[in-house]
PDB file of C-alpha atoms in Angstrom:
ATOM      1  CA  MET A  11     -22.180  19.513  45.371  1.00 55.00           C
ATOM      2  CA  PHE A  12     -24.185  21.221  42.519  1.00 57.00           C
ATOM      3  CA  SER A  13     -26.764  22.201  45.016  1.00 56.00           C
ATOM      4  CA  TRP A  14     -24.134  23.607  47.323  1.00 61.00           C
ATOM      5  CA  ILE A  15     -22.232  25.426  44.530  1.00 68.00           C
ATOM      6  CA  GLY A  16     -25.969  26.893  43.468  1.00 63.00           C
ATOM      7  CA  VAL A  17     -26.556  28.024  46.988  1.00 61.00           C
ATOM      8  CA  PHE A  18     -23.248  29.745  47.391  1.00 68.00           C
ATOM      9  CA  ILE A  19     -23.681  31.526  44.018  1.00 68.00           C
ATOM     10  CA  ALA A  20     -27.198  32.570  44.828  1.00 63.00           C
ATOM     11  CA  LEU A  21     -26.448  34.097  48.241  1.00 63.00           C
ATOM     12  CA  THR A  22     -23.274  35.844  46.973  1.00 68.00           C
ATOM     13  CA  CYS A  23     -25.546  37.609  44.242  1.00 65.00           C
ATOM     14  CA  PHE A  24     -28.246  38.149  46.777  1.00 61.00           C
ATOM     15  CA  SER A  25     -25.931  39.936  49.148  1.00 63.00           C
ATOM     16  CA  VAL A  26     -24.197  42.099  46.531  1.00 65.00           C
ATOM     17  CA  THR A  27     -27.267  43.189  45.213  1.00 61.00           C
ATOM     18  CA  PHE A  28     -28.846  43.893  48.430  1.00 59.00           C
ATOM     19  CA  GLN A  29     -25.977  45.938  49.557  1.00 60.00           C
ATOM     20  CA  THR A  30     -26.117  47.771  46.403  1.00 61.00           C
ATOM     21  CA  MET A  31     -29.743  48.617  46.860  1.00 58.00           C
ATOM     22  CA  PHE A  32     -29.074  49.863  50.328  1.00 57.00           C
ATOM     23  CA  GLN A  33     -26.280  52.017  49.274  1.00 59.00           C
ATOM     24  CA  VAL A  34     -28.302  53.552  46.530  1.00 55.00           C
ATOM     25  CA  TYR A  35     -31.266  54.369  48.405  1.00 53.00           C
ATOM     26  CA  LYS A  36     -29.500  55.416  51.746  1.00 53.00           C
ATOM     27  CA  PHE A  37     -28.776  58.784  50.544  1.00 45.00           C
ATOM     28  CA  GLU A  38     -32.507  59.487  50.229  1.00 49.00           C
ATOM     29  CA  LEU A  39     -33.413  58.826  53.798  1.00 47.00           C
ATOM     30  CA  LYS A  40     -35.380  61.839  55.316  1.00 49.00           C
ATOM     31  CA  ASP A  41     -36.508  60.685  58.547  1.00 50.00           C
ATOM     32  CA  LYS A  42     -34.259  60.104  61.121  1.00 49.00           C
ATOM     33  CA  THR A  43     -35.971  57.548  63.337  1.00 51.00           C
ATOM     34  CA  LEU A  44     -35.220  53.931  63.245  1.00 46.00           C
ATOM     35  CA  TYR A  45     -38.736  52.884  61.961  1.00 46.00           C
ATOM     36  CA  ASN A  46     -38.389  55.024  58.805  1.00 48.00           C
ATOM     37  CA  ASN A  47     -34.709  55.093  58.617  1.00 48.00           C
ATOM     38  CA  PRO A  48     -32.842  51.898  58.844  1.00 51.00           C
ATOM     39  CA  GLY A  49     -29.433  52.068  59.870  1.00 53.00           C
ATOM     40  CA  ASN A  50     -27.877  49.068  58.296  1.00 54.00           C
ATOM     41  CA  PRO A  51     -28.886  46.541  55.438  1.00 54.00           C
ATOM     42  CA  ILE A  52     -30.440  44.044  58.058  1.00 55.00           C
ATOM     43  CA  ASP A  53     -33.120  46.599  59.192  1.00 57.00           C
ATOM     44  CA  PHE A  54     -33.461  47.478  55.374  1.00 57.00           C
ATOM     45  CA  PHE A  55     -34.370  43.795  54.724  1.00 56.00           C
ATOM     46  CA  LEU A  56     -36.784  43.364  57.636  1.00 56.00           C
ATOM     47  CA  LEU A  57     -38.475  46.551  56.832  1.00 57.00           C
ATOM     48  CA  THR A  58     -39.029  45.656  53.146  1.00 55.00           C
ATOM     49  CA  PHE A  59     -41.757  43.505  54.259  1.00 54.00           C
ATOM     50  CA  THR A  60     -43.541  46.036  56.211  1.00 56.00           C
ATOM     51  CA  THR A  61     -43.967  48.275  53.185  1.00 54.00           C
ATOM     52  CA  PHE A  62     -46.465  45.897  51.613  1.00 52.00           C
ATOM     53  CA  VAL A  63     -48.769  46.097  54.691  1.00 52.00           C
ATOM     54  CA  GLU A  64     -48.329  49.779  55.794  1.00 55.00           C
ATOM     55  CA  PRO A  65     -51.098  52.174  55.073  1.00 53.00           C
ATOM     56  CA  TYR A  66     -48.510  55.137  54.382  1.00 56.00           C
ATOM     57  CA  LYS A  67     -45.332  55.057  52.145  1.00 54.00           C
ATOM     58  CA  ILE A  68     -42.142  54.823  54.028  1.00 52.00           C
ATOM     59  CA  ASN A  69     -39.541  57.341  52.920  1.00 54.00           C
ATOM     60  CA  TRP A  70     -36.762  55.007  52.576  1.00 50.00           C
ATOM     61  CA  PHE A  71     -38.491  52.491  50.103  1.00 53.00           C
ATOM     62  CA  PRO A  72     -37.831  52.974  46.246  1.00 55.00           C
ATOM     63  CA  SER A  73     -40.085  55.207  44.616  1.00 58.00           C
ATOM     64  CA  TRP A  74     -40.106  53.600  41.480  1.00 59.00           C
ATOM     65  CA  SER A  75     -42.174  50.493  40.362  1.00 60.00           C
ATOM     66  CA  ALA A  76     -39.116  48.693  39.133  1.00 60.00           C
ATOM     67  CA  GLY A  77     -37.285  49.283  42.597  1.00 61.00           C
ATOM     68  CA  LYS A  78     -40.567  48.182  44.489  1.00 64.00           C
ATOM     69  CA  MET A  79     -40.494  45.140  42.425  1.00 66.00           C
ATOM     70  CA  LEU A  80     -36.837  44.322  42.946  1.00 66.00           C
ATOM     71  CA  ALA A  81     -37.196  44.855  46.672  1.00 63.00           C
ATOM     72  CA  LEU A  82     -40.160  42.294  46.701  1.00 68.00           C
ATOM     73  CA  LEU A  83     -38.449  39.987  44.559  1.00 69.00           C
ATOM     74  CA  TRP A  84     -35.214  39.807  46.649  1.00 65.00           C
ATOM     75  CA  SER A  85     -37.287  39.495  50.024  1.00 65.00           C
ATOM     76  CA  LEU A  86     -39.156  36.427  48.464  1.00 69.00           C
ATOM     77  CA  PHE A  87     -36.065  35.029  47.057  1.00 67.00           C
ATOM     78  CA  ALA A  88     -34.073  35.206  50.273  1.00 64.00           C
ATOM     79  CA  LEU A  89     -37.035  33.820  52.281  1.00 67.00           C
ATOM     80  CA  LEU A  90     -37.164  30.693  50.033  1.00 67.00           C
ATOM     81  CA  MET A  91     -33.297  30.361  49.884  1.00 64.00           C
ATOM     82  CA  VAL A  92     -33.048  30.620  53.704  1.00 64.00           C
ATOM     83  CA  SER A  93     -36.062  27.906  54.044  1.00 65.00           C
ATOM     84  CA  PHE A  94     -34.298  25.336  51.758  1.00 64.00           C
ATOM     85  CA  TYR A  95     -31.059  26.033  53.156  1.00 62.00           C
ATOM     86  CA  MET A  96     -32.149  25.440  56.896  1.00 61.00           C
ATOM     87  CA  SER A  97     -34.049  22.256  55.826  1.00 60.00           C
ATOM     88  CA  ASN A  98     -30.813  21.034  54.166  1.00 58.00           C
ATOM     89  CA  LEU A  99     -28.819  22.020  57.055  1.00 57.00           C
ATOM     90  CA  ARG A 100     -31.065  20.060  59.460  1.00 54.00           C
ATOM     91  CA  THR A 101     -31.020  17.226  57.313  1.00 53.00           C
ATOM     92  CA  ASN A 102     -27.349  16.886  57.185  1.00 52.00           C
ATOM     93  CA  LEU A 103     -26.665  17.665  60.847  1.00 52.00           C
ATOM     94  CA  ILE A 104     -29.488  15.727  62.503  1.00 48.00           C
ATOM     95  CA  ALA A 105     -31.497  13.158  60.554  1.00 46.00           C
ATOM     96  CA  PRO A 106     -28.485  10.976  59.530  1.00 45.00           C
ATOM     97  CA  GLY A 107     -27.329  10.902  63.103  1.00 45.00           C
ATOM     98  CA  LEU A 108     -30.714   9.815  64.153  1.00 45.00           C
ATOM     99  CA  GLU A 109     -31.314   7.303  61.552  1.00 45.00           C
ATOM    100  CA  PRO A 110     -28.551   5.326  60.298  1.00 50.00           C
ATOM    101  CA  GLU A 111     -29.917   3.766  57.020  1.00 50.00           C
ATOM    102  CA  ILE A 112     -30.048  -0.002  57.054  1.00 51.00           C
ATOM    103  CA  ASN A 113     -30.941  -1.186  53.690  1.00 51.00           C
ATOM    104  CA  ASN A 114     -29.074  -4.471  53.264  1.00 56.00           C
ATOM    105  CA  HIS A 115     -26.818  -6.761  55.097  1.00 59.00           C
ATOM    106  CA  GLU A 116     -23.791  -4.632  54.194  1.00 65.00           C
ATOM    107  CA  ASP A 117     -25.475  -1.679  56.169  1.00 65.00           C
ATOM    108  CA  ILE A 118     -26.034  -4.013  59.099  1.00 63.00           C
ATOM    109  CA  LEU A 119     -22.271  -4.870  59.288  1.00 67.00           C
ATOM    110  CA  LYS A 120     -21.391  -0.850  59.195  1.00 69.00           C
ATOM    111  CA  TYR A 121     -23.736  -0.525  62.003  1.00 64.00           C
ATOM    112  CA  ASP A 122     -21.713   0.683  65.022  1.00 63.00           C
ATOM    113  CA  LYS A 123     -24.096  -0.506  67.623  1.00 62.00           C
ATOM    114  CA  PHE A 124     -24.642  -3.988  69.193  1.00 65.00           C
ATOM    115  CA  VAL A 125     -26.426  -6.371  67.259  1.00 66.00           C
ATOM    116  CA  HIS A 126     -28.459  -9.148  68.632  1.00 65.00           C
ATOM    117  CA  VAL A 127     -29.869 -11.983  66.818  1.00 64.00           C
ATOM    118  CA  ASN A 128     -32.338 -14.565  67.898  1.00 60.00           C
ATOM    119  CA  ILE A 129     -30.617 -18.057  68.714  1.00 57.00           C
ATOM    120  CA  LEU A 130     -32.989 -19.885  66.325  1.00 55.00           C
ATOM    121  CA  PHE A 131     -30.857 -17.882  63.604  1.00 54.00           C
ATOM    122  CA  ILE A 132     -28.152 -20.208  64.387  1.00 51.00           C
ATOM    123  CA  PHE A 133     -29.750 -22.679  61.988  1.00 49.00           C
ATOM    124  CA  LEU A 134     -29.013 -20.325  59.247  1.00 49.00           C
ATOM    125  CA  CYS A 135     -25.411 -20.874  59.786  1.00 49.00           C
ATOM    126  CA  GLN A 136     -25.836 -24.425  58.388  1.00 45.00           C
ATOM    127  CA  PHE A 137     -26.844 -23.065  55.033  1.00 45.00           C
ATOM    128  CA  GLU A 138     -25.609 -20.930  52.127  1.00 43.00           C
ATOM    129  CA  VAL A 139     -27.049 -17.553  52.274  1.00 50.00           C
ATOM    130  CA  SER A 140     -25.789 -14.167  50.916  1.00 55.00           C
ATOM    131  CA  PRO A 141     -22.274 -13.675  51.885  1.00 61.00           C
ATOM    132  CA  ALA A 142     -22.930 -10.351  53.563  1.00 63.00           C
ATOM    133  CA  PHE A 143     -25.449 -12.131  55.828  1.00 63.00           C
ATOM    134  CA  ASP A 144     -23.037 -14.718  56.596  1.00 65.00           C
ATOM    135  CA  LYS A 145     -20.756 -12.031  57.714  1.00 72.00           C
ATOM    136  CA  VAL A 146     -23.423 -10.726  60.027  1.00 68.00           C
ATOM    137  CA  LEU A 147     -24.099 -13.861  61.642  1.00 67.00           C
ATOM    138  CA  ASP A 148     -20.235 -14.297  62.193  1.00 74.00           C
ATOM    139  CA  SER A 149     -20.058 -11.039  63.590  1.00 74.00           C
ATOM    140  CA  VAL A 150     -22.667 -11.804  66.001  1.00 71.00           C
ATOM    141  CA  ASP A 151     -21.016 -15.103  66.910  1.00 73.00           C
ATOM    142  CA  LYS A 152     -17.976 -13.262  67.597  1.00 77.00           C
ATOM    143  CA  LYS A 153     -19.696 -10.711  69.884  1.00 71.00           C
ATOM    144  CA  ASP A 154     -21.825 -13.247  71.573  1.00 71.00           C
ATOM    145  CA  GLY A 155     -24.842 -11.275  70.401  1.00 68.00           C
ATOM    146  CA  TRP A 156     -27.398 -14.175  70.620  1.00 67.00           C
ATOM    147  CA  PHE A 157     -30.535 -14.023  72.612  1.00 62.00           C
ATOM    148  CA  SER A 158     -33.192 -16.526  73.574  1.00 61.00           C
ATOM    149  CA  SER A 159     -36.833 -15.953  72.628  1.00 54.00           C
ATOM    150  CA  VAL A 160     -38.084 -17.362  75.866  1.00 54.00           C
ATOM    151  CA  GLN A 161     -38.994 -14.964  78.289  1.00 50.00           C
ATOM    152  CA  GLU A 162     -37.972 -15.520  81.867  1.00 51.00           C
ATOM    153  CA  ASP A 163     -39.607 -13.785  84.678  1.00 52.00           C
ATOM    154  CA  GLY A 164     -40.175 -10.645  82.496  1.00 55.00           C
ATOM    155  CA  ILE A 165     -36.583  -9.880  82.231  1.00 57.00           C
ATOM    156  CA  LEU A 166     -36.643 -10.069  78.422  1.00 61.00           C
ATOM    157  CA  GLU A 167     -39.079  -7.104  77.719  1.00 62.00           C
ATOM    158  CA  PRO A 168     -37.392  -4.322  79.677  1.00 64.00           C
ATOM    159  CA  HIS A 169     -34.093  -5.512  78.733  1.00 68.00           C
ATOM    160  CA  VAL A 170     -34.854  -5.056  75.183  1.00 67.00           C
ATOM    161  CA  GLU A 171     -36.601  -2.017  75.423  1.00 66.00           C
ATOM    162  CA  ALA A 172     -33.548  -0.308  77.158  1.00 69.00           C
ATOM    163  CA  ALA A 173     -31.123  -1.770  74.842  1.00 70.00           C
ATOM    164  CA  VAL A 174     -33.076  -0.373  71.939  1.00 66.00           C
ATOM    165  CA  LEU A 175     -34.001   3.010  73.240  1.00 64.00           C
ATOM    166  CA  ASN A 176     -30.942   3.846  75.339  1.00 68.00           C
ATOM    167  CA  ASN A 177     -28.255   2.136  73.424  1.00 69.00           C
ATOM    168  CA  GLY A 178     -29.321   1.962  69.870  1.00 67.00           C
ATOM    169  CA  ASP A 179     -28.926  -1.907  69.790  1.00 71.00           C
ATOM    170  CA  ALA A 180     -30.379  -3.807  66.787  1.00 69.00           C
ATOM    171  CA  TYR A 181     -32.380  -6.885  67.345  1.00 68.00           C
ATOM    172  CA  LEU A 182     -32.869  -9.508  64.665  1.00 64.00           C
ATOM    173  CA  SER A 183     -35.914 -11.803  65.435  1.00 59.00           C
ATOM    174  CA  SER A 184     -37.826 -14.620  64.041  1.00 50.00           C
ATOM    175  CA  ASP A 185     -41.898 -14.466  63.745  1.00 47.00           C
ATOM    176  CA  GLU A 186     -43.109 -16.628  66.627  1.00 45.00           C
ATOM    177  CA  ASN A 187     -41.537 -15.400  69.777  1.00 49.00           C
ATOM    178  CA  VAL A 188     -41.844 -13.222  72.782  1.00 42.00           C
ATOM    179  CA  LEU A 189     -39.861 -10.358  71.394  1.00 48.00           C
ATOM    180  CA  TYR A 190     -41.908 -10.107  68.202  1.00 50.00           C
ATOM    181  CA  SER A 191     -45.219  -9.960  70.046  1.00 52.00           C
ATOM    182  CA  TYR A 192     -43.894  -7.533  72.392  1.00 51.00           C
ATOM    183  CA  LEU A 193     -42.736  -5.023  69.729  1.00 50.00           C
ATOM    184  CA  PHE A 194     -46.294  -4.836  68.166  1.00 46.00           C
ATOM    185  CA  GLN A 195     -47.849  -3.975  71.740  1.00 51.00           C
ATOM    186  CA  LYS A 196     -45.581  -1.528  73.305  1.00 51.00           C
ATOM    187  CA  THR A 197     -43.636   1.645  72.446  1.00 53.00           C
ATOM    188  CA  LEU A 198     -41.460  -0.323  70.051  1.00 50.00           C
ATOM    189  CA  GLY A 199     -44.325  -1.516  67.939  1.00 51.00           C
ATOM    190  CA  PHE A 200     -46.739   0.252  65.734  1.00 42.00           C
ATOM    191  CA  PRO A 201     -46.313   2.830  63.991  1.00 42.00           C
ATOM    192  CA  ASN A 202     -42.673   2.206  63.976  1.00 43.00           C
ATOM    193  CA  LEU A 203     -42.863  -1.468  63.333  1.00 45.00           C
ATOM    194  CA  ARG A 204     -43.861  -2.035  59.378  1.00 40.00           C
ATOM    195  CA  ILE A 205     -44.645  -4.928  57.438  1.00 37.00           C
ATOM    196  CA  SER A 206     -42.852  -4.815  54.107  1.00 32.00           C
ATOM    197  CA  ASN A 207     -43.382  -6.890  51.063  1.00 32.00           C
ATOM    198  CA  ASP A 208     -39.804  -5.994  49.646  1.00 30.00           C
ATOM    199  CA  GLY A 209     -37.171  -8.532  49.544  1.00 29.00           C
ATOM    200  CA  LEU A 210     -35.243  -6.551  52.206  1.00 31.00           C
ATOM    201  CA  TYR A 211     -36.822  -3.299  53.332  1.00 28.00           C
ATOM    202  CA  ASN A 212     -35.677  -0.602  55.674  1.00 29.00           C
ATOM    203  CA  PHE A 213     -38.426   1.462  57.712  1.00 29.00           C
ATOM    204  CA  TYR A 214     -35.966   2.834  60.358  1.00 31.00           C
ATOM    205  CA  MET A 215     -37.432   0.691  63.024  1.00 33.00           C
ATOM    206  CA  SER A 216     -37.949  -2.720  61.108  1.00 38.00           C
ATOM    207  CA  MET A 217     -36.630  -4.756  58.411  1.00 40.00           C
ATOM    208  CA  ARG A 218     -37.885  -7.787  56.806  1.00 49.00           C
ATOM    209  CA  PHE A 219     -36.958 -10.251  54.093  1.00 52.00           C
ATOM    210  CA  LYS A 220     -39.208 -12.590  52.647  1.00 51.00           C
ATOM    211  CA  LYS A 221     -39.511 -16.352  52.175  1.00 51.00           C
ATOM    212  CA  TYR A 222     -38.246 -16.155  48.480  1.00 55.00           C
ATOM    213  CA  SER A 223     -35.787 -13.208  49.113  1.00 56.00           C
ATOM    214  CA  PRO A 224     -32.932 -12.870  46.481  1.00 57.00           C
ATOM    215  CA  TYR A 225     -30.704 -12.156  49.660  1.00 50.00           C
ATOM    216  CA  THR A 226     -31.082 -15.720  51.027  1.00 54.00           C
ATOM    217  CA  PRO A 227     -32.058 -17.995  48.286  1.00 52.00           C
ATOM    218  CA  ASP A 228     -31.202 -21.208  50.567  1.00 54.00           C
ATOM    219  CA  ILE A 229     -33.294 -20.155  53.343  1.00 55.00           C
ATOM    220  CA  ASN A 230     -36.400 -22.062  51.941  1.00 57.00           C
ATOM    221  CA  HIS A 231     -34.491 -25.075  52.963  1.00 61.00           C
ATOM    222  CA  LEU A 232     -34.820 -24.155  56.561  1.00 56.00           C
ATOM    223  CA  PHE A 233     -38.562 -23.670  56.109  1.00 55.00           C
ATOM    224  CA  THR A 234     -38.939 -26.990  54.561  1.00 60.00           C
ATOM    225  CA  MET A 235     -37.129 -28.511  57.681  1.00 59.00           C
ATOM    226  CA  TYR A 236     -39.618 -26.605  59.902  1.00 53.00           C
ATOM    227  CA  GLN A 237     -42.372 -27.899  58.067  1.00 55.00           C
ATOM    228  CA  GLU A 238     -41.380 -31.348  58.326  1.00 60.00           C
ATOM    229  CA  VAL A 239     -40.751 -31.151  62.045  1.00 53.00           C
ATOM    230  CA  GLY A 240     -44.099 -29.357  62.473  1.00 50.00           C
ATOM    231  CA  LEU A 241     -42.434 -26.291  63.655  1.00 47.00           C
ATOM    232  CA  PHE A 242     -43.394 -22.519  62.576  1.00 45.00           C
ATOM    233  CA  GLN A 243     -45.837 -23.670  59.920  1.00 43.00           C
ATOM    234  CA  LYS A 244     -46.745 -19.896  59.368  1.00 43.00           C
ATOM    235  CA  PHE A 245     -43.361 -19.585  57.979  1.00 42.00           C
ATOM    236  CA  LEU A 246     -44.659 -21.040  54.877  1.00 41.00           C
ATOM    237  CA  ASN A 247     -46.953 -17.998  54.287  1.00 43.00           C
ATOM    238  CA  LYS A 248     -45.482 -15.189  56.234  1.00 42.00           C
ATOM    239  CA  PRO A 249     -42.155 -13.406  55.900  1.00 41.00           C
ATOM    240  CA  ILE A 250     -39.438 -13.617  58.603  1.00 42.00           C
ATOM    241  CA  PRO A 251     -39.087 -10.250  60.117  1.00 42.00           C
ATOM    242  CA  ILE A 252     -35.511  -8.800  60.916  1.00 42.00           C
ATOM    243  CA  ILE A 253     -36.313  -5.778  63.289  1.00 43.00           C
ATOM    244  CA  ALA A 254     -33.471  -3.419  63.265  1.00 40.00           C
ATOM    245  CA  LEU A 255     -34.026  -0.727  66.091  1.00 40.00           C
ATOM    246  CA  PRO A 256     -31.886   2.435  66.353  1.00 38.00           C
ATOM    247  CA  SER A 257     -31.854   4.309  69.472  1.00 33.00           C
ATOM    248  CA  THR A 258     -33.851   7.371  68.217  1.00 33.00           C
ATOM    249  CA  SER A 259     -35.972   8.012  65.423  1.00 36.00           C
ATOM    250  CA  VAL A 260     -38.552  10.241  63.741  1.00 35.00           C
ATOM    251  CA  GLY A 261     -41.602   8.819  62.898  1.00 35.00           C
ATOM    252  CA  SER A 262     -42.497  11.164  60.246  1.00 34.00           C
ATOM    253  CA  GLN A 263     -39.210  10.647  58.502  1.00 36.00           C
ATOM    254  CA  HIS A 264     -40.451   7.377  56.588  1.00 38.00           C
ATOM    255  CA  GLU A 265     -38.148   8.159  53.681  1.00 40.00           C
ATOM    256  CA  SER A 266     -34.541   7.962  53.048  1.00 43.00           C
ATOM    257  CA  SER A 267     -32.666  11.044  54.600  1.00 42.00           C
ATOM    258  CA  GLU A 268     -31.053  11.229  51.231  1.00 44.00           C
ATOM    259  CA  ASN A 269     -34.409  12.097  49.850  1.00 42.00           C
ATOM    260  CA  LEU A 270     -34.622  15.043  52.248  1.00 42.00           C
ATOM    261  CA  ARG A 271     -31.662  16.650  51.100  1.00 46.00           C
ATOM    262  CA  MET A 272     -31.605  19.612  49.072  1.00 47.00           C
ATOM    263  CA  SER A 273     -31.630  18.878  45.231  1.00 52.00           C
ATOM    264  CA  MET A 274     -31.422  21.146  42.191  1.00 54.00           C
ATOM    265  CA  GLU A 275     -35.033  20.710  41.531  1.00 57.00           C
ATOM    266  CA  MET A 276     -35.546  22.511  44.896  1.00 58.00           C
ATOM    267  CA  LEU A 277     -33.249  25.348  44.156  1.00 62.00           C
ATOM    268  CA  TRP A 278     -34.637  25.881  40.466  1.00 68.00           C
ATOM    269  CA  THR A 279     -37.676  27.098  42.179  1.00 67.00           C
ATOM    270  CA  PRO A 280     -36.405  30.130  43.581  1.00 66.00           C
ATOM    271  CA  ILE A 281     -33.947  30.668  40.710  1.00 69.00           C
ATOM    272  CA  ILE A 282     -36.639  30.757  38.228  1.00 72.00           C
ATOM    273  CA  LEU A 283     -38.841  32.983  40.092  1.00 70.00           C
ATOM    274  CA  LEU A 284     -35.842  35.169  40.490  1.00 69.00           C
ATOM    275  CA  ALA A 285     -35.034  35.301  36.737  1.00 69.00           C
ATOM    276  CA  CYS A 286     -38.682  35.803  35.770  1.00 74.00           C
ATOM    277  CA  GLY A 287     -39.014  38.806  38.268  1.00 68.00           C
ATOM    278  CA  THR A 288     -35.743  40.412  37.193  1.00 67.00           C
ATOM    279  CA  PHE A 289     -36.789  40.240  33.677  1.00 71.00           C
ATOM    280  CA  ALA A 290     -40.269  41.911  34.471  1.00 72.00           C
ATOM    281  CA  GLY A 291     -38.618  44.410  36.687  1.00 65.00           C
ATOM    282  CA  GLY A 292     -36.225  45.158  33.873  1.00 67.00           C
ATOM    283  CA  ILE A 293     -39.091  45.851  31.337  1.00 72.00           C
ATOM    284  CA  VAL A 294     -40.687  48.150  34.003  1.00 69.00           C
ATOM    285  CA  LEU A 295     -37.488  49.952  34.764  1.00 65.00           C
ATOM    286  CA  LEU A 296     -36.934  50.683  30.842  1.00 70.00           C
ATOM    287  CA  PHE A 297     -40.798  51.818  30.662  1.00 71.00           C
ATOM    288  CA  GLU A 298     -39.958  54.049  33.377  1.00 65.00           C
ATOM    289  CA  ILE A 299     -36.921  55.461  32.124  1.00 65.00           C
ATOM    290  CA  ALA A 300     -38.869  56.246  28.844  1.00 72.00           C
ATOM    291  CA  MET A 301     -41.520  57.821  30.655  1.00 70.00           C
ATOM    292  CA  ALA A 302     -39.321  60.018  32.696  1.00 63.00           C
ATOM    293  CA  GLY A 303     -37.591  61.228  29.594  1.00 59.00           C
ATOM    294  CA  HIS A 304     -40.747  61.930  27.590  1.00 56.00           C
ATOM    295  CA  LYS A 305     -41.955  64.181  30.553  1.00 58.00           C
ATOM    296  CA  LYS A 306     -38.829  66.249  30.976  1.00 54.00           C
ATOM    297  CA  MET A 307     -39.040  66.840  27.034  1.00 52.00           C
ATOM    298  CA  VAL A 308     -42.469  68.021  27.474  1.00 51.00           C
TER     299      VAL A 308
END
């Protein structure tokens, strides 16, 4: 909220000041060509940059040093503000739609796509785990979202790929199965699939909770049972992956979309530059006024 208020105030001040500068200097225009005589504030803004690279003085540009400093200052300020604003606009309109955040079991319940769970996770229903995870399993059970890790005639792999990339389905999988091995090797594997040491971690295309995860305190009983019957002995040393696969993703956005949004820290940079430049420009303006008065007296 404060970021948007800051943007609104800054852009309003910029617009008012820029319009004022245009109106003040417009009457001094002598050259009637478009290049040296901008007919509107937009041309004035664009041609402000050309003044600093042109070999000759442009008639419409402020003649005083303070005016030049203000023109450069406002141009730089506008460039920074537009850059930050467009970055924030892109994040709000695009990133959340591409990357629904799944940071815990509650987020899984809010996921509006179909969730599939490996049939081995049915064993989890026998134990007391986190309440939210119980709800996840109940939801999957009601929607008949269980799938078998046994690959039959190559049907599983294309089905998973199509469901993930086209429909945005989420797949929850255990360690030693065909789906897990497949994800490491094809388009749904690295770099989108990451191994996390956190209790429950979101990396857009993958989630994991460890053996001693606080989210599932009683899941160790399941590991003990597996050890006793000789199944999945690697569970004792390796985490169980939960693989969540939204339909689209941007690999470079490995942070939460919230971290990409505009913050007051980002806004302070152009605001501080603007304040410092305005202060310096005011000093130069007073000095030039004093020098102009001194010349008239002489």
